[in-house]
CSV table of C-alpha atoms in Angstrom, one decimal:
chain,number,residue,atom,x,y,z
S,1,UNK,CA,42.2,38.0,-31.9
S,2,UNK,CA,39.8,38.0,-35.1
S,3,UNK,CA,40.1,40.5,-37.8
S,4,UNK,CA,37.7,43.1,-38.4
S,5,UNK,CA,36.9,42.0,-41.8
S,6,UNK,CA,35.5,38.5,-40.5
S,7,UNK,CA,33.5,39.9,-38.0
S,8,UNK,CA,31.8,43.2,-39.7
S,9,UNK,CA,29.0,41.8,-42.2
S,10,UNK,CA,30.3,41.5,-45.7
S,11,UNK,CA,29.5,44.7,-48.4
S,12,UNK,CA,26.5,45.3,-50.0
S,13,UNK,CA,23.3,44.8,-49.1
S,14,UNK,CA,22.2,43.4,-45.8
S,15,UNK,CA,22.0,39.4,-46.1
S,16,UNK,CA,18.3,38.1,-45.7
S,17,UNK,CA,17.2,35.1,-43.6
S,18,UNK,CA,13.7,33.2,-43.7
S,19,UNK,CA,12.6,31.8,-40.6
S,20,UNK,CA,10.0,29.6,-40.3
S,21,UNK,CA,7.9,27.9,-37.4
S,22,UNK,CA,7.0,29.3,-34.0
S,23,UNK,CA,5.1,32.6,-32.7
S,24,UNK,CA,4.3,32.9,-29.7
S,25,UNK,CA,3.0,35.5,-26.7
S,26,UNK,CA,5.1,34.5,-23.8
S,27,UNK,CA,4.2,36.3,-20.5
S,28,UNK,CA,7.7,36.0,-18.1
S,29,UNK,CA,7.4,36.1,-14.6
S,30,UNK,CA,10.9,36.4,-13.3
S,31,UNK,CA,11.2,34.7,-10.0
S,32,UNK,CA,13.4,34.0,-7.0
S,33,UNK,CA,13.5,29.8,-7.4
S,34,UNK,CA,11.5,27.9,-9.2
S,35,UNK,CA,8.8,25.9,-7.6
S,36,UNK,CA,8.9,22.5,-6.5
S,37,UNK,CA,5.7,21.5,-5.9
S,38,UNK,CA,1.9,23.1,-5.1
S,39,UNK,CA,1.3,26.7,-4.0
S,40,UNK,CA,1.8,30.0,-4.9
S,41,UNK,CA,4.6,31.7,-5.7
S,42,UNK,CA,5.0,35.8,-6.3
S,43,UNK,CA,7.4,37.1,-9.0
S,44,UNK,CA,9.5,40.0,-9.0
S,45,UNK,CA,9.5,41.4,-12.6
S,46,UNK,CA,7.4,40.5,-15.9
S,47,UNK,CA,6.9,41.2,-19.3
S,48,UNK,CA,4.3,39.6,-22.5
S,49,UNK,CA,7.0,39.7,-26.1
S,50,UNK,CA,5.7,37.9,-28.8
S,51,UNK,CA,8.9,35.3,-29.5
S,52,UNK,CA,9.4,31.3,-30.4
S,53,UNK,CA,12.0,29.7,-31.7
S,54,UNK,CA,11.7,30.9,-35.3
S,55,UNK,CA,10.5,34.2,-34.3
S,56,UNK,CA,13.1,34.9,-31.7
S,57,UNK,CA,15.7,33.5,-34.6
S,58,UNK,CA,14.4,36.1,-37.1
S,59,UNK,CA,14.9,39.0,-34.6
S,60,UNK,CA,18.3,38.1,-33.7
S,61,UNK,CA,19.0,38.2,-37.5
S,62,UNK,CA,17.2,41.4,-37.6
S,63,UNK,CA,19.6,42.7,-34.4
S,64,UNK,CA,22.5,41.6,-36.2
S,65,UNK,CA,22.0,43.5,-39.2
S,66,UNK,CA,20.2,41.6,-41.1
S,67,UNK,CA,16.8,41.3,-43.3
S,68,UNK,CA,14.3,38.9,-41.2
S,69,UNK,CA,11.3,37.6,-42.2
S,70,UNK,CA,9.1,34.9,-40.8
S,71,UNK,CA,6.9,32.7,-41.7
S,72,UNK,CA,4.2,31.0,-39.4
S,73,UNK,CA,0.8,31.1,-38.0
S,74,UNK,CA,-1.6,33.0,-35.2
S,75,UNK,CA,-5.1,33.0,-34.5
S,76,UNK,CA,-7.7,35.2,-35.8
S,77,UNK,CA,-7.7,36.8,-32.3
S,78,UNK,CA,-6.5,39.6,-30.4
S,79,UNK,CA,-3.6,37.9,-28.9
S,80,UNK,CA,-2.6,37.3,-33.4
S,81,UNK,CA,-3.0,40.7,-33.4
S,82,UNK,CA,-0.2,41.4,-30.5
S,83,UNK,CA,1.8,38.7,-31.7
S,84,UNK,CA,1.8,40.3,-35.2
S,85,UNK,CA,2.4,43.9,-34.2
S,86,UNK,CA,5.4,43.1,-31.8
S,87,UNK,CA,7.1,41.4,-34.4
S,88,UNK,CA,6.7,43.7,-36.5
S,89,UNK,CA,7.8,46.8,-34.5
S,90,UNK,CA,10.7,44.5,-34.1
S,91,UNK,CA,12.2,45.2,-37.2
S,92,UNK,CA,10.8,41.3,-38.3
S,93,UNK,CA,9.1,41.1,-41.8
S,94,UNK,CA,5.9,39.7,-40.5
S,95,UNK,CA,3.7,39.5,-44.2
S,96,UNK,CA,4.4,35.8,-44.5
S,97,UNK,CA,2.6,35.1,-41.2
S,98,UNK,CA,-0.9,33.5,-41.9
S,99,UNK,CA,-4.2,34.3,-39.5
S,100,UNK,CA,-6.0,31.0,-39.1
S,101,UNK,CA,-9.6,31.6,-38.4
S,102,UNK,CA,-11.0,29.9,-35.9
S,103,UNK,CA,-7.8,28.8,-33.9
S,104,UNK,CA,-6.2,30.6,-31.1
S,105,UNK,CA,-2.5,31.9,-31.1
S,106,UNK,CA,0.2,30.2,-29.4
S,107,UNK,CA,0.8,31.2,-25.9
S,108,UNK,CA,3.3,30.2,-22.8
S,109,UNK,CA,3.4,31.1,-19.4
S,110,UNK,CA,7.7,30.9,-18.2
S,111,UNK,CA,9.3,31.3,-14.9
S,112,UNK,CA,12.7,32.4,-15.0
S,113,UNK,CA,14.6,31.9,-11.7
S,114,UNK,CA,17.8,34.0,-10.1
S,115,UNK,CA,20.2,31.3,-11.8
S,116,UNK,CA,18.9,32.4,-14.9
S,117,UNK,CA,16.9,28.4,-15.4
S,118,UNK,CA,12.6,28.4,-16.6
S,119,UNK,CA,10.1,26.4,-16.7
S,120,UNK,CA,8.0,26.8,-19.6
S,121,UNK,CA,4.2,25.7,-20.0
S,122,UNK,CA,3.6,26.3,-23.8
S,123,UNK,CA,-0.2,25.8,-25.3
S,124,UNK,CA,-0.2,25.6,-29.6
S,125,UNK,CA,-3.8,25.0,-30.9
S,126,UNK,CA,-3.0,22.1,-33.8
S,127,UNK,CA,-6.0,24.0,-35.4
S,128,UNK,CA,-3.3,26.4,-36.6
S,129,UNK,CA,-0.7,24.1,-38.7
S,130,UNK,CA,-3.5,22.2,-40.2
S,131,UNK,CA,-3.6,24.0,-43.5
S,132,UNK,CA,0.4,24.2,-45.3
S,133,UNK,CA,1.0,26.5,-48.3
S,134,UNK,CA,2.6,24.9,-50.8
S,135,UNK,CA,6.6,26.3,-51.4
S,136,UNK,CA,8.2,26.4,-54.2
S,137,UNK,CA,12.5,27.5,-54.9
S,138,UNK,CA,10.7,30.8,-56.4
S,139,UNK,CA,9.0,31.0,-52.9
S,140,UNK,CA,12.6,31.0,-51.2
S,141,UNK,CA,14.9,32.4,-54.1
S,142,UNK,CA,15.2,36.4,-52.5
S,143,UNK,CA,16.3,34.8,-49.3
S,144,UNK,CA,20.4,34.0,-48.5
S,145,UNK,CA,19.2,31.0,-45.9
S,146,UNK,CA,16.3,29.7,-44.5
S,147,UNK,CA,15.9,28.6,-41.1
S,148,UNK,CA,13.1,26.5,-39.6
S,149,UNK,CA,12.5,24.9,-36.2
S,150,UNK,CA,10.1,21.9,-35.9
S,151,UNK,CA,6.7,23.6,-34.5
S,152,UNK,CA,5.6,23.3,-37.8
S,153,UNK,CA,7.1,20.4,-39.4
S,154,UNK,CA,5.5,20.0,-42.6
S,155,UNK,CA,5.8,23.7,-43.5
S,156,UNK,CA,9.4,23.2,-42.7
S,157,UNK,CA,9.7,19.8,-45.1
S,158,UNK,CA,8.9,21.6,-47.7
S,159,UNK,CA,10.7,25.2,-47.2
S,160,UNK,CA,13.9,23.3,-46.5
S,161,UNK,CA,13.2,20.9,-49.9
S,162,UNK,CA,12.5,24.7,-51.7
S,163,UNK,CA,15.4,25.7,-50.8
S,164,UNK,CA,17.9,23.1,-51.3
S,165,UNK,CA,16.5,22.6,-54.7
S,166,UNK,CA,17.1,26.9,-54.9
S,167,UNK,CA,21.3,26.2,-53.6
S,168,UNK,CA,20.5,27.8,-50.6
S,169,UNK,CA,21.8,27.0,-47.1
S,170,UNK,CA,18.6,25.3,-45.3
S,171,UNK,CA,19.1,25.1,-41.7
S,172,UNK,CA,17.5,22.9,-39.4
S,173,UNK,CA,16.6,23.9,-35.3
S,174,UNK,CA,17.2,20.8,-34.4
S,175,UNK,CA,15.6,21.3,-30.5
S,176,UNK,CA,13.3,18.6,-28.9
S,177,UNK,CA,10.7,17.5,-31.2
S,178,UNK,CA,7.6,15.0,-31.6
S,179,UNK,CA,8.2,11.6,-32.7
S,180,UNK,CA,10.2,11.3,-36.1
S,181,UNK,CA,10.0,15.2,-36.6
S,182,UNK,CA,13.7,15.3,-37.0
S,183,UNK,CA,13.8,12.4,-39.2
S,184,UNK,CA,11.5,14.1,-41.8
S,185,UNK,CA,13.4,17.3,-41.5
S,186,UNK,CA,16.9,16.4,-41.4
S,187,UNK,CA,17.5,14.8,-44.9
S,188,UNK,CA,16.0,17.9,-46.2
S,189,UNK,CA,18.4,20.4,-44.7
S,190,UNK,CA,22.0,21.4,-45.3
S,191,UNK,CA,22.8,22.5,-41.7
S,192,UNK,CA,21.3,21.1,-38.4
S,193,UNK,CA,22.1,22.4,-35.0
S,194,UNK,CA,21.1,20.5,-32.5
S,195,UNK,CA,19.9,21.4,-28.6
S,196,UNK,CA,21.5,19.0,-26.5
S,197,UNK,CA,18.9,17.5,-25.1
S,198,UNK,CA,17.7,16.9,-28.5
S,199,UNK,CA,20.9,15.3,-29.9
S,200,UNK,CA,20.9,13.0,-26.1
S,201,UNK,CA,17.7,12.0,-27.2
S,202,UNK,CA,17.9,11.1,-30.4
S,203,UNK,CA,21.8,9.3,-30.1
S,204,UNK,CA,20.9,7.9,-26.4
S,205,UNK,CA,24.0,9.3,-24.8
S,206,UNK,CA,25.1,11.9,-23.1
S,207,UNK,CA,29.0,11.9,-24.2
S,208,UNK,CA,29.0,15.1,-26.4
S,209,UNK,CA,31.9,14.1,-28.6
S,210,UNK,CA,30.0,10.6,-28.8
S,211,UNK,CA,27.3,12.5,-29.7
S,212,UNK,CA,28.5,14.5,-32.3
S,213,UNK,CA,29.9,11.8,-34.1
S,214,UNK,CA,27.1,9.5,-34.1
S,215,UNK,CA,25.0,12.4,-35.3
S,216,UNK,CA,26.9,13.0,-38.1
S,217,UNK,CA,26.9,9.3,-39.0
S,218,UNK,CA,23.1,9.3,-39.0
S,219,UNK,CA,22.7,12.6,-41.4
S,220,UNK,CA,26.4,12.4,-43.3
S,221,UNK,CA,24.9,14.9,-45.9
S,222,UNK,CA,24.4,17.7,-43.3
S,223,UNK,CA,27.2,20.4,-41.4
S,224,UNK,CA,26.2,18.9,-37.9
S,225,UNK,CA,26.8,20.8,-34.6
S,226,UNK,CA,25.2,20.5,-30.9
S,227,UNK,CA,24.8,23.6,-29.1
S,228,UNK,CA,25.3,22.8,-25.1
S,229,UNK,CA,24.6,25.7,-23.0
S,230,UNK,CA,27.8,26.4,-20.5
S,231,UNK,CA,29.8,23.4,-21.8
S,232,UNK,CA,30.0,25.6,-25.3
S,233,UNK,CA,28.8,23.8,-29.0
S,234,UNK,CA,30.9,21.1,-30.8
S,235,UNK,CA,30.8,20.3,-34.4
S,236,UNK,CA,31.7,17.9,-37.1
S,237,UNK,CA,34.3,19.4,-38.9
S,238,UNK,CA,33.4,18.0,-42.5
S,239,UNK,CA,37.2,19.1,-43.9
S,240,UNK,CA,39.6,17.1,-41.3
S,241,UNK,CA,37.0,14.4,-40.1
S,242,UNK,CA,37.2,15.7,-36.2
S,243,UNK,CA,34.9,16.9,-33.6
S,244,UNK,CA,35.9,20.5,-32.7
S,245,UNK,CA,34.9,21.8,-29.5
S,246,UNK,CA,34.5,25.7,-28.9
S,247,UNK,CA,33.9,26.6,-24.8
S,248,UNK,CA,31.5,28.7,-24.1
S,249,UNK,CA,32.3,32.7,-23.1
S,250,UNK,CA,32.0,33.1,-19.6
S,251,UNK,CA,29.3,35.7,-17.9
S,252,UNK,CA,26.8,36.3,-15.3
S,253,UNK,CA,23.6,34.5,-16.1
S,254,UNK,CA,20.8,36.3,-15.8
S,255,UNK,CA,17.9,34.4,-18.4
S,256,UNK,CA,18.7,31.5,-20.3
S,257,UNK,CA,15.3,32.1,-22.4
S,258,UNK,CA,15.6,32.4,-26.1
S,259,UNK,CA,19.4,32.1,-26.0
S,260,UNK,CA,19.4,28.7,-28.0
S,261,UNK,CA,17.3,30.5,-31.2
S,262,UNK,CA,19.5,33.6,-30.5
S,263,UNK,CA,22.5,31.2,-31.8
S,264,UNK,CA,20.2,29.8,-34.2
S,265,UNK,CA,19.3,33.3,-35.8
S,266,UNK,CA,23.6,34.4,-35.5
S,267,UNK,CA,24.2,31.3,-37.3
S,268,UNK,CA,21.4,31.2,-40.0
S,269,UNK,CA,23.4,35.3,-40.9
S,270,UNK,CA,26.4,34.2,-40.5
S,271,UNK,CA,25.7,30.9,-43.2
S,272,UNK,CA,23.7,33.5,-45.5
S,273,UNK,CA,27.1,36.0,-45.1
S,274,UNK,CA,29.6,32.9,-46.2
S,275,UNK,CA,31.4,33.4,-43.1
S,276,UNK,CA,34.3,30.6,-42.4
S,277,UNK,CA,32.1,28.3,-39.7
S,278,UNK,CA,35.0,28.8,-36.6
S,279,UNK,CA,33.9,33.0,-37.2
S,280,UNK,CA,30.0,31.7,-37.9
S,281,UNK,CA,30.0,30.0,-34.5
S,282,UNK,CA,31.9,32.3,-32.6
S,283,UNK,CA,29.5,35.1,-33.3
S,284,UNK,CA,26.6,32.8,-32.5
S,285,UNK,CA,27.9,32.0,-29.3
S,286,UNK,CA,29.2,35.5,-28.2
S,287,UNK,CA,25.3,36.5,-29.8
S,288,UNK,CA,24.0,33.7,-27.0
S,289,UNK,CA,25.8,34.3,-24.2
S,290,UNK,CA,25.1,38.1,-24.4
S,291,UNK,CA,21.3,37.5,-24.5
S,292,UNK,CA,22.0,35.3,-21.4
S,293,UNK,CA,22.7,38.7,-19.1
S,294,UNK,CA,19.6,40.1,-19.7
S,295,UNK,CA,16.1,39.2,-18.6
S,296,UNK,CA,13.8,39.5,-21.3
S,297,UNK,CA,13.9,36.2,-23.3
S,298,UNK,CA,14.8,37.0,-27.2
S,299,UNK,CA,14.6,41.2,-26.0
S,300,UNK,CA,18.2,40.4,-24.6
S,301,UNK,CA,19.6,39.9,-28.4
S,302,UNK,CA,22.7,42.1,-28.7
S,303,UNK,CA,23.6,44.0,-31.6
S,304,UNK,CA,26.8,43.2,-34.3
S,305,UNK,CA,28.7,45.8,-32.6
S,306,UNK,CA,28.1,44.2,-29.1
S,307,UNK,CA,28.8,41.2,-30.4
S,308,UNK,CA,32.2,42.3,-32.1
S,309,UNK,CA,33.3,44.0,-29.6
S,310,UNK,CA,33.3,41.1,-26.9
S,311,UNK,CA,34.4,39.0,-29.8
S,312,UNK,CA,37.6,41.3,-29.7
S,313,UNK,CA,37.9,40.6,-26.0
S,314,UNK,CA,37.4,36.8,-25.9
S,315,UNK,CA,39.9,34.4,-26.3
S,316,UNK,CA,37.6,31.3,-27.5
């Protein structure tokens, strides 16, 4: 059983994570099966929350107990405004987010069947990560971590560069990306954490120990771990040279949506809290597998004592 004192967040004041990359008004239509080919099909349940992979990150930081704020771009139109105002009422420091005139907010359309599987169909205007600030370690010195995911790459280069050259932990989403993406990115961060499909593709196998390994040969500088959904994450343990493997907590999928970033934003806290990285990936996994129960994309991000308390019960 872990202690109390590795899984309550350390003294002081609350730890503060930077996330940087996606925003985006997702309207969910929950549905009995996804569809296989042309027609109609008629949901059950929906609801429009402004999310993304950074954006969802930063709540679940926020959820945890942290300080979130974000960093990325909307349009100088009504849906900015929603996008703005959700994450804000979120508990999500939203005054880094930049309103691009002339280019329309990020938006996707998901299905979410009774498995608890989507289909997504995202639109993101390029109009809106034309123009990057610069960032310098000043820019990113208040902050414990950064986190950034690859929607906005060159924003992230050089957040990531800030804050290595500021000695802070500069984690890297590592999720399905355009060509080279995660080639620019990686050698700037400290952490990456890998999707699977995004470490398949990038290794060309499907053996997750195999893949692991091969990762960490690639970016030897970095903490490496790939996240795998049901089959748990695995990560290169940097002290002993091996792959350690942590299985996944068991429960009753409801919507896989948001669950990946939900890790993303545990671990990001956890990093920023110097927790040992067995208690930093066991909270993000309990963190993710909680959000999976609830429909509701990054809505379903439980709080530290939720998390805690079926960390207590769990025998990872």
């Amino acid at each position: 059983m872990t202690t109390s004192s590795a899984l309550d967040p350390p003294s002081g004041p609350a730890r503060s994570v930077l996330c940087v990359g996606a925003a985006v008004l997702d309207t969910l239509f929950r549905v009995r099966s996804l569809p296989t080919g042309q027609g109609k099909i008629l949901p059950y349940d929906m609801l429009q929350v402004a999310e993304g992979m950074a954006s969802s990150a930063a709540f679940a930081v926020a959820r945890l107990g942290g300080d979130s704020s974000l960093w990325g771009a909307v349009g100088d139109d009504e849906t900015g405004d929603r996008i703005i105002a959700d994450l804000g009422n979120s508990g999500i420091d939203t005054s880094g987010v930049v309103r691009v005139a002339g280019a329309r907010s990020a938006v996707s359309t998901i299905l979410v069947d009774d498995q608890g599987e989507r289909l997504i169909v995202p639109f993101y205007d390029a109009a809106l990560h034309e123009v990057v600030k610069p960032v310098a370690k000043q820019d990113v010195s208040a902050f414990d971590a950064v986190l950034v995911d690859v929607r906005w790459p060159k924003l992230a280069l050089r957040t990531l560069s800030a804050a290595r050259e500021a000695g802070k932990p500069a984690i890297l989403d590592g999720d399905v990306a355009g060509e080279g993406v995660i080639e620019m990115l990686a050698p700037a961060a400290s952490h990456i954490v890998f999707s699977q499909p995004a470490a398949e593709r990038l290794t060309g196998t499907t053996e997750l120990v195999g893949t692991v390994r091969l990762l960490k040969r690639k970016f030897a500088h970095a903490f490496i771990s790939v996240t795998a959904g049901e089959n748990g994450c695995l990560w290169f343990d940097d002290r002993t040279g091996e792959i350690v493997h942590l299985a996944a907590p068991k429960v009753r999928t409801v919507d896989t949506l948001a669950a990946g970033d939900i890790f993303h934003g545990a671990f990001a806290l956890a990093i920023a809290e110097s927790l040992p990285i067995l208690e930093t990936m066991r909270l993000s996994s309990m963190a993710a597998a909680l959000k999976c129960q609830v429909f509701g994309g990054r809505t379903g991000a439980p709080t530290r004592a939720e998390v805690c308390d079926a960390l207590r019960q769990w025998n990872g």
